[in-house]
Coordinates of C-alpha atoms and ligand atoms in Angstrom, one line a residue:
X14 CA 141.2 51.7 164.1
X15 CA 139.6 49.5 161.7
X16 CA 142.0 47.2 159.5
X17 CA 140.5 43.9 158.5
X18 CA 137.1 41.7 158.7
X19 CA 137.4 39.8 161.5
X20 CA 137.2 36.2 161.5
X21 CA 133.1 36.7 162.1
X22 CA 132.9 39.1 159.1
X23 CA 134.8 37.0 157.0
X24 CA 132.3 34.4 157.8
X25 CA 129.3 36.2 157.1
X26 CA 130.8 37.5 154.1
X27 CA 131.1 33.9 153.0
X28 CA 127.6 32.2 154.4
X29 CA 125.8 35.7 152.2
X30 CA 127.7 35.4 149.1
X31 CA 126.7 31.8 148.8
X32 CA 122.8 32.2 150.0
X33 CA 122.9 35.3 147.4
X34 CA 124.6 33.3 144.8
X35 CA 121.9 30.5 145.3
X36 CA 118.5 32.9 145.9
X37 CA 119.1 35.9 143.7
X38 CA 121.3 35.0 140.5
X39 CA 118.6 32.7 138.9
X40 CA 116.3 35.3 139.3
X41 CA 118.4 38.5 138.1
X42 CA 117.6 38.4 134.6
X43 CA 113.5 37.2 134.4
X44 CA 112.8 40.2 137.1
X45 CA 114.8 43.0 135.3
X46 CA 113.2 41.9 132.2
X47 CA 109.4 42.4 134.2
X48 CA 110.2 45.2 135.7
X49 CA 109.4 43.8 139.1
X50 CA 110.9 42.9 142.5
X51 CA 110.6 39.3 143.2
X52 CA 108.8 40.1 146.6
X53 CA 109.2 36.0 147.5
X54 CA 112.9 37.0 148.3
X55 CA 111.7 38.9 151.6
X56 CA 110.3 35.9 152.9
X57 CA 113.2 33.9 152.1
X58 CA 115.8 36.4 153.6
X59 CA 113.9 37.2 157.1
X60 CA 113.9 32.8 157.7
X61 CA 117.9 33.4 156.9
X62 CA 118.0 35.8 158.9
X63 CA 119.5 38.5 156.4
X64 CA 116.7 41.3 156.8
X65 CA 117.1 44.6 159.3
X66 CA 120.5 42.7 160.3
X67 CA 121.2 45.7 163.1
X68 CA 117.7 45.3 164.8
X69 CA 118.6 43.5 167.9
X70 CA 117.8 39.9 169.1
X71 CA 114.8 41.3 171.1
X72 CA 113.0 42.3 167.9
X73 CA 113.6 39.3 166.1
X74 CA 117.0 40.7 164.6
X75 CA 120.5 39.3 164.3
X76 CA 121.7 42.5 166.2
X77 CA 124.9 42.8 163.7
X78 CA 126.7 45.7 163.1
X79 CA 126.8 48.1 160.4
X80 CA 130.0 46.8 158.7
X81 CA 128.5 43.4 158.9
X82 CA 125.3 45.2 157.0
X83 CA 127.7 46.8 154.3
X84 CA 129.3 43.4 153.6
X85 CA 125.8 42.1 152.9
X86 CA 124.7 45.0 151.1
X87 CA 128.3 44.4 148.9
X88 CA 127.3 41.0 147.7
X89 CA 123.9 41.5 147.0
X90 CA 124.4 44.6 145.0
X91 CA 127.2 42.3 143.2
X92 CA 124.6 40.2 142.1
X93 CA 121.7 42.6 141.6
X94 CA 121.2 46.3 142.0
X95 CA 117.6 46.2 141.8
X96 CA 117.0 43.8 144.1
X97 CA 119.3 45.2 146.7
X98 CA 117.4 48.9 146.3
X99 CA 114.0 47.1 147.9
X100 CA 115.8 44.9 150.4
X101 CA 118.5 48.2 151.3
X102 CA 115.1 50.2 152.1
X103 CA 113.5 47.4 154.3
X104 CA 116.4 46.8 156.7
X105 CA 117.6 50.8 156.8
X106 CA 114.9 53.9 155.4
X107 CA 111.6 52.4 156.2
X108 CA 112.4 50.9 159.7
X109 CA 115.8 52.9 161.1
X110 CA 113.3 55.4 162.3
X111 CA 111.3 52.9 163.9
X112 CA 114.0 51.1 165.5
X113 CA 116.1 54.6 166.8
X114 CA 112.9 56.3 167.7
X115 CA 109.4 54.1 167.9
X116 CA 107.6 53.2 170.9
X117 CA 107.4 49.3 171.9
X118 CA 103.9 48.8 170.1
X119 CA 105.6 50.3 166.6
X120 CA 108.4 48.0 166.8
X121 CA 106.3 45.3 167.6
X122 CA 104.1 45.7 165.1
X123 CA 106.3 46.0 162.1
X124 CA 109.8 45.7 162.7
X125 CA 109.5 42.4 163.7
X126 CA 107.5 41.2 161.1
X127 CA 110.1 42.9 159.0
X128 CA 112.6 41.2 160.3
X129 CA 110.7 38.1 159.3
X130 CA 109.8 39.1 155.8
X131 CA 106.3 38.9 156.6
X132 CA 106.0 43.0 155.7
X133 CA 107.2 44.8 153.3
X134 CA 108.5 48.4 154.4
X135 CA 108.6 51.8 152.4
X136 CA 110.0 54.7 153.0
X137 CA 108.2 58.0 151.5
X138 CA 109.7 61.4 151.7
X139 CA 110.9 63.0 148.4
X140 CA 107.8 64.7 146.5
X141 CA 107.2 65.7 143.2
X142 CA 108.3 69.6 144.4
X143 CA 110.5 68.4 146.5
X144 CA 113.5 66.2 146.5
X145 CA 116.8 67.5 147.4
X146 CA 115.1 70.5 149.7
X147 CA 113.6 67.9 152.0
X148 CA 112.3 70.9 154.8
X149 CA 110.4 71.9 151.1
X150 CA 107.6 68.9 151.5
X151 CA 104.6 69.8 151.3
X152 CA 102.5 66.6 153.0
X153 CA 101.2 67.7 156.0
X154 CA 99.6 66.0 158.9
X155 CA 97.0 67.6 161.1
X156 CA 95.2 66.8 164.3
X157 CA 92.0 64.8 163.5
X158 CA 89.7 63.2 166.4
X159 CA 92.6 60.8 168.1
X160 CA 95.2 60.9 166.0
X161 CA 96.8 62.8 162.4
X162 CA 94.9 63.1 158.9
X163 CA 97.7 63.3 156.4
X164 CA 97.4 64.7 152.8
X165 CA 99.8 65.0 150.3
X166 CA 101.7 63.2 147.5
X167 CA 105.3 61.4 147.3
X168 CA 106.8 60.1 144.4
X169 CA 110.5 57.8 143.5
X170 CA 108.9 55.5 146.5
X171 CA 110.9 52.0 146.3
X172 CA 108.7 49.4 147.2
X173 CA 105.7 51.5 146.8
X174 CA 103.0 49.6 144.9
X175 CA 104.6 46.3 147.2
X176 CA 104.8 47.8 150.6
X177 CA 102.7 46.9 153.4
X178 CA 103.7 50.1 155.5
X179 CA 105.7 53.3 154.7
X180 CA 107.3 55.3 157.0
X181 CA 106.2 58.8 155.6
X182 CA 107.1 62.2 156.1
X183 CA 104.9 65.2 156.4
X184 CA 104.6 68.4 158.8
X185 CA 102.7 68.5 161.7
X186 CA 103.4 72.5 162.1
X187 CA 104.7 74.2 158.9
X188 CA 105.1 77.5 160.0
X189 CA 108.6 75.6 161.4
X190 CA 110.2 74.8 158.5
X191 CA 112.5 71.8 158.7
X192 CA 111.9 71.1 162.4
X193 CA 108.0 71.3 162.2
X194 CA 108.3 67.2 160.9
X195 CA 107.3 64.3 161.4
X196 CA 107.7 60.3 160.7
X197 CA 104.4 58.5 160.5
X198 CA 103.3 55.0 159.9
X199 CA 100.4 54.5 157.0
X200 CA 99.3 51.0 156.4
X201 CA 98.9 50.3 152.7
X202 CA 94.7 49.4 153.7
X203 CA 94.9 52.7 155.1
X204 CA 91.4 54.3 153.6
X205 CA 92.8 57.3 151.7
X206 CA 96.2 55.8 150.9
X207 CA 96.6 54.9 147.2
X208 CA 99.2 54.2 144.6
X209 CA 99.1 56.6 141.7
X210 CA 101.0 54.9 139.5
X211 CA 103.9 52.5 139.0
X212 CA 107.5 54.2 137.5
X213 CA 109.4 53.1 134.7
X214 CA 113.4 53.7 135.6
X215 CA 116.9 53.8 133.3
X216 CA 117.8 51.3 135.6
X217 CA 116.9 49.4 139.1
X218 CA 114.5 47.8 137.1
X219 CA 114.1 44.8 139.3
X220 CA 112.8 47.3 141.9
X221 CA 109.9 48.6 142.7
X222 CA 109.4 52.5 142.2
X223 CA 106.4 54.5 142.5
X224 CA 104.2 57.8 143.2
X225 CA 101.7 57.4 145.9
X226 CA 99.1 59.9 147.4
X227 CA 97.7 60.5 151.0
X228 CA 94.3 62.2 150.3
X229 CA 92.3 62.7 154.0
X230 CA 94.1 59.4 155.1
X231 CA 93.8 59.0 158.7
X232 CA 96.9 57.6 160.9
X233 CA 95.9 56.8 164.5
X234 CA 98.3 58.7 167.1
X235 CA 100.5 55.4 168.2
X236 CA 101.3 55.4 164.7
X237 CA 103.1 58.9 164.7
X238 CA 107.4 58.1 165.5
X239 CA 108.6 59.4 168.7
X240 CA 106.5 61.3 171.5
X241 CA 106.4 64.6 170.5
X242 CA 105.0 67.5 167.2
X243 CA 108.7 68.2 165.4
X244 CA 111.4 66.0 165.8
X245 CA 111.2 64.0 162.0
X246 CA 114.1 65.7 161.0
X247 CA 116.4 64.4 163.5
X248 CA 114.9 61.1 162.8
X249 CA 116.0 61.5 159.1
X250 CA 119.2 62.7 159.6
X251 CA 120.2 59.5 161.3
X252 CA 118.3 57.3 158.7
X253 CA 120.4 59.2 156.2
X254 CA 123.1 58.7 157.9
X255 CA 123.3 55.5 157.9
X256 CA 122.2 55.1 154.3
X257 CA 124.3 57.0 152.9
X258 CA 127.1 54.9 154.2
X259 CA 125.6 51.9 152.9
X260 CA 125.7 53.4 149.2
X261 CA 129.3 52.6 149.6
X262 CA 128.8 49.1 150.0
X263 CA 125.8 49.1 147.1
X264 CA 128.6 50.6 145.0
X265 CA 131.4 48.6 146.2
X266 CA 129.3 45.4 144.8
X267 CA 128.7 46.4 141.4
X268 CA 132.3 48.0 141.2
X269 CA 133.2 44.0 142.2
X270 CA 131.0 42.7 139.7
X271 CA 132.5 45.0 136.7
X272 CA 135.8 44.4 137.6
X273 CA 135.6 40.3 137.4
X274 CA 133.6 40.5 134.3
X275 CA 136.5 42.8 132.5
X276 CA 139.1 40.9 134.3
X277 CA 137.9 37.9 132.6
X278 CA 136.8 39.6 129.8
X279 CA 140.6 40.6 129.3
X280 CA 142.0 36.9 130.2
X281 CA 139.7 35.3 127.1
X282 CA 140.2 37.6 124.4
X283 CA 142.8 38.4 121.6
X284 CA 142.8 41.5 119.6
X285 CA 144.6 41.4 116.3
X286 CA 146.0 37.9 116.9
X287 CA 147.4 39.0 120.5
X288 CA 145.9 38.0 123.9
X289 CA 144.4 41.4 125.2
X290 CA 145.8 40.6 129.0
X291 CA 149.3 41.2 126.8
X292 CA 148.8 44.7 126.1
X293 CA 150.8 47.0 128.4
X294 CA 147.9 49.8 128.5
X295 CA 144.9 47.2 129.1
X296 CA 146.6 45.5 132.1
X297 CA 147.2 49.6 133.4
X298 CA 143.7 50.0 133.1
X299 CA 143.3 47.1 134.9
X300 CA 145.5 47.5 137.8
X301 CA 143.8 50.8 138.6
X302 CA 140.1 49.4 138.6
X303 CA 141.6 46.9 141.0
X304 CA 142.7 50.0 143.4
X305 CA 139.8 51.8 142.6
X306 CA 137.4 48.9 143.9
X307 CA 140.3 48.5 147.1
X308 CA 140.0 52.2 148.1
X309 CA 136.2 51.7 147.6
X310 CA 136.1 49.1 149.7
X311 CA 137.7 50.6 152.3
X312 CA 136.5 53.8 152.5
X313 CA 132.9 52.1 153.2
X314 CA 134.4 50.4 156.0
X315 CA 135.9 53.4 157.6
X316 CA 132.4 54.8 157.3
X317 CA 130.8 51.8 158.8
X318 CA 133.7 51.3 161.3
X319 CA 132.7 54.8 162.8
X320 CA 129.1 54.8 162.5
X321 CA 129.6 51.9 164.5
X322 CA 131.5 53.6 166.8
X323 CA 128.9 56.2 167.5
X324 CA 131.0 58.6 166.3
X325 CA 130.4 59.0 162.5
X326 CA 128.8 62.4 161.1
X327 CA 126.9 63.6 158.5
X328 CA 130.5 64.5 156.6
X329 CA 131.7 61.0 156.9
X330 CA 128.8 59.6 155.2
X331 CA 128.9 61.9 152.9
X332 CA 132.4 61.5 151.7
X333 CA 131.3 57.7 151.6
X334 CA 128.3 58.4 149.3
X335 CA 130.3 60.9 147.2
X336 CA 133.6 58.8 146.6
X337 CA 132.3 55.6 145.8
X338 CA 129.4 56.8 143.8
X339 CA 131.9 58.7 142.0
X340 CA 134.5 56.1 141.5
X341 CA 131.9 53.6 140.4
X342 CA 131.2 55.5 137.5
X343 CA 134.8 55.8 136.3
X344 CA 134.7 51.8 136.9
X345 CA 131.6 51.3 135.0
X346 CA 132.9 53.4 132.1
X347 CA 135.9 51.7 131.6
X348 CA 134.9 48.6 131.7
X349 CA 132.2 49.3 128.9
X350 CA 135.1 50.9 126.9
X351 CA 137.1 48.2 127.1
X352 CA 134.3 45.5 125.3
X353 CA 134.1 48.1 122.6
X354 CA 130.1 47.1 120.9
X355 CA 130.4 44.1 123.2
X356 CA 129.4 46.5 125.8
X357 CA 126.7 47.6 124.7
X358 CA 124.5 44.1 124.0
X359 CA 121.7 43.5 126.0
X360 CA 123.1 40.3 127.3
X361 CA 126.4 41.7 128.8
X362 CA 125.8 42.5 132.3
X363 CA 128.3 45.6 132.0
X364 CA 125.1 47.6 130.2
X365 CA 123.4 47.1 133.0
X366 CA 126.0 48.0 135.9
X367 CA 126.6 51.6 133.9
X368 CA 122.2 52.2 134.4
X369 CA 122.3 50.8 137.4
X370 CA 125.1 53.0 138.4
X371 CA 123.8 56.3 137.3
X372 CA 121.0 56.2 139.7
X373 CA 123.4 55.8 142.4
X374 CA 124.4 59.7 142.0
X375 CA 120.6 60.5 142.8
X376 CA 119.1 58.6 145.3
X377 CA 119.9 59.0 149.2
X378 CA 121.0 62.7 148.3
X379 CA 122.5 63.5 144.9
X380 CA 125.9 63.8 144.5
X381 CA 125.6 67.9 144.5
X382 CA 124.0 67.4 147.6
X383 CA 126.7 65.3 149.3
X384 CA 129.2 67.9 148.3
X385 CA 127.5 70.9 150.1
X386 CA 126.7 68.5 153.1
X387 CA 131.0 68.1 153.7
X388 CA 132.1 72.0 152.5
X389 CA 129.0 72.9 155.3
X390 CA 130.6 70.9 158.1
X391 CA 134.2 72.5 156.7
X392 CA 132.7 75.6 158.3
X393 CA 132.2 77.0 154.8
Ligands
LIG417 C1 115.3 54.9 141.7 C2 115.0 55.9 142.8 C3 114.6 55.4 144.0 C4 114.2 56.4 145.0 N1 113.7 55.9 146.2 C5 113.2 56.8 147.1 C6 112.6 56.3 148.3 O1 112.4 55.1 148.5 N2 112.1 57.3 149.1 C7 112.2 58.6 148.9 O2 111.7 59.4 149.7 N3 112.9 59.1 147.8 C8 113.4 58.2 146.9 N4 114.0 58.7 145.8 C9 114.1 60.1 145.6 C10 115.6 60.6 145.6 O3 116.0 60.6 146.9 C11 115.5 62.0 145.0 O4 115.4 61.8 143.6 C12 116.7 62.8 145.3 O5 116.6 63.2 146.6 C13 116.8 64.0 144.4 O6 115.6 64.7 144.3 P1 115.0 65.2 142.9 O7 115.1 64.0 141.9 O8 113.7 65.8 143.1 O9 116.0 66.3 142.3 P2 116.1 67.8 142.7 O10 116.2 68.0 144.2 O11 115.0 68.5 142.0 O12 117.5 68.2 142.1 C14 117.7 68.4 140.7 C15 119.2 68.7 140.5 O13 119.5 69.9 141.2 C16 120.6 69.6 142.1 N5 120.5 70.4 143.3 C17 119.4 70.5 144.1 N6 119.5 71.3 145.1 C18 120.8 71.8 144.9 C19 121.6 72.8 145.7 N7 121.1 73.4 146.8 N8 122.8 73.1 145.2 C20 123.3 72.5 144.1 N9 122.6 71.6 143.4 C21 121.4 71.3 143.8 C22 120.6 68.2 142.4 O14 121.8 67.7 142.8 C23 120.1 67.6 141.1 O15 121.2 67.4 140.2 C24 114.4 57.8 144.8 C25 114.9 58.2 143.5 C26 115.2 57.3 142.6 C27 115.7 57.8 141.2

């Protein structure tokens, strides 16, 4: 049963708040205003050792645990949403697969240079007519000469114009739908490989988002994730999985960050002559965005507690996803109700925690979609 950090988590948790704190802060606002993801960062993660932290030492990895990955994935989001979407996606979507499932040469060739920062990863399965219904893709990859020629387009890819692989889904044999999948790796010099264009989000805007095509673009055979035709959608289950749990933590961090800046919000301010920190309904709205972040917290740890155990399913991630997701909106909402106008300027962070936020109810499987995931393994 899972009660506390132990004195190794607590430990971590303080060593990654301060390298975050150092790294990422100075750069949170100039890369939100660009649009663009500061792709130095990678470099400068992988030499501290904070990329792909459950890839194991063989692979280059610090071989840490998945509650050790959430409290990572808590500070950074603290700090930066965007910046934690492209760095979330290189240490869990676009090399999980790899890691769970890959042959020796795969992990060779790019997790460990993920691990390092020296690639960027990707991870490419929702398409523009399918997002949600992932068995609805329509990429497809077909025996050519020695290995697969996929075609297709994907779009919402984070780190897609900045990638130097994606881990992309298509269907070796569609008459199977669902389990006719499978994972590939496509180098971004793959001929036939191109980015459409570049997105423009609500929020994230520090990451990178983008629609990119496959047209004829040939993927040698070692480059096709796990042995056999079929298979990719056991290989996303666990990727999403494991994701989904770690959109607790994302949320966790920017439910942190809202709740210090209303707390001190509240401790600075007077409203009609009065300190605001006086009034009996401000400190009641307080004291339950204190729980709320708490039972946040928590919750993700369960999550990550059994995950790590081996034992976590899909309905335990899901109610990880769905809760905090959930809660962090109420959070975010208060805490822009509370600053009144104040809110709303462009140079309180609080504007950008509610976009930021939003998001979090579509990506890794909306919120709809987390709901019939747990009433299906209800038996309903
Ligand atoms: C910023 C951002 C980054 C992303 N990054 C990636 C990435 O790196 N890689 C990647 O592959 N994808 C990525 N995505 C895609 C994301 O996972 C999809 O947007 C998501 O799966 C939902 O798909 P959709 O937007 O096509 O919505 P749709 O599936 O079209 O759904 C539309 C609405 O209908 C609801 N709905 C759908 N099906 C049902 C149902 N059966 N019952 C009830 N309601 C339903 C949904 O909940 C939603 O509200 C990203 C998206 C965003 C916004």
């Amino acid at each position: 049963m899972f009660y506390e950090l132990n004195d190794q988590q607590k430990e971590f948790q303080k060593r990654v708040r301060s390298i975050y704190e150092r790294e990422v802060s100075p750069l949170v606002e100039e890369y939100e205003r660009k649009g663009t993801f500061p792709v130095q960062l990678f470099r400068v993660f992988g030499e501290e050792h904070l990329l792909c932290l459950r890839c194991p030492k063989e692979y280059g990895g610090p071989g840490l645990d998945k509650i050790s990955e959430c409290i990572s994935m808590e500070e950074l989001n603290r700090i930066c949403v965007g910046i934690g979407a492209g760095i979330m996606v290189q240490g869990g979507l676009a090399t999980d697969p790899i890691l769970h499932f890959g042959s020796e040469e795969l992990k060779r060739t790019y997790l460990t240079p993920a691990v390092r920062g020296e690639k960027i990863g990707a991870f490419a399965l929702t398409e523009p007519d399918a997002g949600s219904d992932a068995a609805g893709i329509r990429t497809n990859a077909v025996k050519h000469g020695e290995g697969y020629r996929l075609n297709g387009y994907k779009t919402y890819i984070t780190n897609g114009t900045i990638c130097d692989f994606m881990t992309v889904a298509a269907y070796t044999n569609p008459s199977k739908r669902g389990t006719g999948t499978n994972l590939f790796v496509v180098e971004r010099n793959d001929p036939g490989f191109s980015v459409i264009k570049k997105l423009e989000k609500l929020g994230n805007h520090s990451s990178d988002t983008a629609e990119l095509a496959f047209d004829d673009c040939d993927v040698p055979r070692w480059r096709m994730i796990g042995e056999q035709e079929g298979g990719g959608l056991e290989q996303l289950e666990k990727t999403l999985k494991s994701g989904r749990i770690t959109y607790g933590a994302r949320s966790t961090g920017v439910a942190q960050a809202a709740f210090e800046d209303i707390l001190s919000y509240v401790k600075r301010t007077q409203r009609r002559g009065e300190p605001l920190r006086r009034s009996q309904a401000t400190r009641f709205i307080l004291a339950e965005l204190a729980m709320s972040v708490e039972v946040m917290r928590y919750t993700t740890y369960r999550g990550a507690y059994l995950f790590d155990q081996g034992v976590a399913t899909m309905k335990d991630a899901s109610i990880v996803k769905l809760f905090c997701t959930d809660s962090l909106q109420k959070i975010v909402q208060k805490a822009m109700v509370l600053q009144k106008s104040a809110g709303l300027m462009i140079e309180n962070p609080v504007q950008r925690y509610l976009r930021d936020a939003r998001l979090f109810k579509f990506t890794e499987g909306t919120s709809e979609i987390q709901h019939l995931v747990i009433a299906r393994e209800l038996g309903l």
